[in-house]
């Protein structure tokens, strides 16, 4: 159950956000309703997400794996549920996405680059971050500087999303009726 009401004052910014959310996702996203309590935060957050969606130096599948690993590490069931839905929208194989919570157990399933991206996302998500020079060197060799910067920024953005959602008590919103991707102790539909 959300720790803050999901019925903020219906400002112009919120109404625009609700319209966009329904059009893009088929429903109003609970995080938007949380941010709706502060129109400046909502407007800034929407701007950030809109701009981040246009980043294109990093392969979308790699970006998605990094986001999923970060949300799983933090334990954000809302993000995991939404991430499973997003993976389907990107055309990523559900079987592979289902292995993300325990990716180390499937060495043949993920490429070296995918494994490096997930390791980096986990290390960035730790408190304090546990990124090593060796991780960065390997990723620089396989991704290049622009993609590594984008990877770092998207992991940081997912940390922001997951931590706010978790702190506000947001749980799965039903984007995936039977989400097979779960963090320990985090169900898909709560």
Coordinates of C-alpha atoms in Angstrom, one line a residue:
X1 CA 0.0 0.0 0.0
X2 CA 1.3 3.4 -1.0
X3 CA 2.6 5.5 1.9
X4 CA 1.3 8.7 0.3
X5 CA -2.1 9.2 -1.3
X6 CA -2.4 8.6 -5.0
X7 CA -4.9 11.4 -5.4
X8 CA -2.9 14.6 -5.6
X9 CA -4.5 18.0 -6.4
X10 CA -5.5 17.9 -10.1
X11 CA -3.2 20.6 -11.4
X12 CA -2.7 21.3 -15.1
X13 CA 0.7 19.5 -15.0
X14 CA -0.9 16.4 -13.4
X15 CA -3.7 16.3 -16.0
X16 CA -1.2 16.5 -18.8
X17 CA 0.8 13.8 -17.2
X18 CA -2.2 11.6 -16.8
X19 CA -3.2 12.1 -20.4
X20 CA 0.2 11.2 -21.6
X21 CA 0.5 8.2 -19.3
X22 CA -2.9 6.7 -20.4
X23 CA -1.9 7.2 -24.0
X24 CA 1.6 5.7 -23.7
X25 CA 1.0 3.0 -21.1
X26 CA -2.7 2.4 -21.0
X27 CA -3.0 3.6 -17.4
X28 CA -1.9 6.4 -15.1
X29 CA 1.5 5.4 -13.5
X30 CA 1.5 5.5 -9.7
X31 CA 4.9 7.2 -9.6
X32 CA 3.4 10.1 -11.5
X33 CA 0.6 10.4 -9.0
X34 CA 3.2 10.5 -6.2
X35 CA 5.1 13.3 -8.0
X36 CA 1.8 15.0 -8.7
X37 CA 1.8 16.2 -5.1
X38 CA 4.6 18.6 -6.1
X39 CA 4.0 20.0 -9.6
X40 CA 7.6 21.3 -9.9
X41 CA 9.0 17.9 -9.1
X42 CA 6.5 16.2 -11.5
X43 CA 7.4 18.6 -14.3
X44 CA 11.2 18.2 -13.7
X45 CA 10.9 14.4 -13.5
X46 CA 8.8 14.2 -16.6
X47 CA 11.4 16.3 -18.5
X48 CA 14.2 14.1 -17.3
X49 CA 12.4 10.9 -18.4
X50 CA 11.5 12.4 -21.7
X51 CA 15.1 13.4 -22.4
X52 CA 16.5 10.1 -21.1
X53 CA 14.2 8.2 -23.5
X54 CA 16.1 9.8 -26.4
X55 CA 19.6 8.7 -25.2
X56 CA 20.8 6.4 -27.9
X57 CA 24.5 5.6 -27.4
X58 CA 23.8 2.4 -25.5
X59 CA 22.0 -0.6 -27.0
X60 CA 18.4 -0.7 -25.7
X61 CA 18.6 -4.3 -24.6
X62 CA 21.8 -3.6 -22.5
X63 CA 20.1 -0.5 -21.1
X64 CA 17.1 -2.6 -20.1
X65 CA 19.3 -5.3 -18.4
X66 CA 21.0 -2.6 -16.3
X67 CA 17.7 -1.1 -15.3
X68 CA 16.3 -4.5 -14.3
X69 CA 19.3 -5.4 -12.3
X70 CA 19.2 -2.1 -10.4
X71 CA 15.5 -2.3 -9.6
X72 CA 15.9 -5.9 -8.5
X73 CA 18.9 -5.0 -6.3
X74 CA 16.9 -2.2 -4.6
X75 CA 13.7 -4.4 -4.4
X76 CA 11.3 -2.2 -6.2
X77 CA 8.4 -4.5 -7.2
X78 CA 6.8 -1.6 -9.1
X79 CA 9.9 -1.2 -11.3
X80 CA 10.3 -5.0 -11.8
X81 CA 6.7 -5.3 -12.9
X82 CA 7.0 -2.3 -15.2
X83 CA 10.4 -3.6 -16.4
X84 CA 9.0 -6.9 -17.4
X85 CA 6.3 -5.1 -19.5
X86 CA 8.9 -2.9 -21.0
X87 CA 11.0 -5.9 -22.0
X88 CA 8.0 -7.3 -23.9
X89 CA 7.6 -3.9 -25.6
X90 CA 11.3 -4.0 -26.7
X91 CA 10.8 -7.6 -28.0
X92 CA 13.3 -9.1 -25.5
X93 CA 12.8 -12.8 -24.8
X94 CA 10.8 -13.3 -21.6
X95 CA 12.8 -16.5 -20.8
X96 CA 16.0 -14.4 -20.7
X97 CA 14.5 -11.6 -18.7
X98 CA 13.3 -14.1 -16.2
X99 CA 16.9 -15.1 -15.6
X100 CA 18.0 -11.6 -14.7
X101 CA 17.5 -11.9 -10.9
X102 CA 20.0 -14.8 -10.9
X103 CA 22.0 -13.9 -14.0
X104 CA 25.3 -15.3 -12.7
X105 CA 23.8 -18.8 -12.6
X106 CA 23.3 -18.7 -16.4
X107 CA 26.8 -17.9 -17.9
X108 CA 25.8 -19.2 -21.4
X109 CA 22.7 -17.2 -21.6
X110 CA 24.2 -13.7 -21.4
X111 CA 27.0 -12.4 -23.5
X112 CA 30.2 -11.1 -21.9
X113 CA 29.1 -7.5 -22.5
X114 CA 25.6 -8.2 -21.0
X115 CA 27.3 -9.8 -17.9
X116 CA 29.6 -6.8 -17.6
X117 CA 26.7 -4.3 -17.8
X118 CA 24.8 -6.2 -15.1
X119 CA 27.8 -6.5 -12.9
X120 CA 28.4 -2.7 -13.3
X121 CA 24.7 -1.9 -12.6
X122 CA 24.8 -3.9 -9.4
X123 CA 28.1 -2.3 -8.3
X124 CA 26.8 1.2 -9.0
X125 CA 23.6 0.4 -7.0
X126 CA 25.5 -0.7 -3.9
X127 CA 25.8 1.7 -1.0
X128 CA 28.5 2.9 -1.3
X129 CA 29.1 2.1 -4.9
X130 CA 31.5 -0.8 -5.6
X131 CA 32.5 0.0 -9.2
X132 CA 36.1 -1.1 -9.9
X133 CA 38.7 0.2 -12.4
X134 CA 38.6 -3.3 -14.0
X135 CA 34.8 -3.1 -14.6
X136 CA 35.2 0.3 -16.2
X137 CA 38.1 -0.8 -18.4
X138 CA 36.2 -3.9 -19.7
X139 CA 33.1 -1.8 -20.5
X140 CA 35.1 0.9 -22.1
X141 CA 36.6 -1.7 -24.4
X142 CA 33.2 -3.2 -25.4
X143 CA 31.0 -0.1 -25.3
X144 CA 33.1 3.0 -25.7
X145 CA 33.0 6.2 -23.7
X146 CA 29.6 7.6 -24.8
X147 CA 27.7 4.3 -24.0
X148 CA 29.5 3.9 -20.7
X149 CA 28.4 7.4 -19.7
X150 CA 24.9 6.6 -20.7
X151 CA 25.0 3.3 -18.8
X152 CA 26.1 5.1 -15.7
X153 CA 23.4 7.8 -16.1
X154 CA 20.6 5.2 -16.7
X155 CA 21.6 3.2 -13.7
X156 CA 21.7 6.3 -11.6
X157 CA 18.2 7.3 -12.9
X158 CA 16.9 3.8 -12.1
X159 CA 18.3 4.1 -8.6
X160 CA 16.4 7.4 -8.3
X161 CA 13.1 5.8 -9.6
X162 CA 13.4 2.6 -7.5
X163 CA 14.4 4.4 -4.3
X164 CA 11.5 6.9 -4.5
X165 CA 9.0 4.2 -5.4
X166 CA 10.2 2.0 -2.6
X167 CA 10.2 4.8 -0.1
X168 CA 6.7 5.8 -1.1
X169 CA 5.5 2.2 -0.8
X170 CA 4.6 1.7 -4.4
X171 CA 4.2 -1.9 -5.5
X172 CA 3.4 -3.7 -8.7
X173 CA 0.7 -2.0 -10.8
X174 CA -0.3 -5.0 -12.8
X175 CA 1.7 -4.4 -16.0
X176 CA 2.4 -8.0 -16.1
X177 CA -0.2 -10.4 -14.9
X178 CA 2.2 -13.2 -14.3
X179 CA 5.6 -11.5 -14.1
X180 CA 8.3 -14.2 -13.9
X181 CA 11.0 -11.8 -12.8
X182 CA 11.2 -11.4 -9.1
X183 CA 13.6 -10.2 -6.5
X184 CA 13.7 -12.3 -3.4
X185 CA 10.7 -11.4 -1.3
X186 CA 9.2 -9.2 -3.9
X187 CA 6.1 -10.5 -5.7
X188 CA 4.9 -9.3 -9.1
X189 CA 1.4 -8.5 -8.0
X190 CA 1.0 -7.4 -4.5

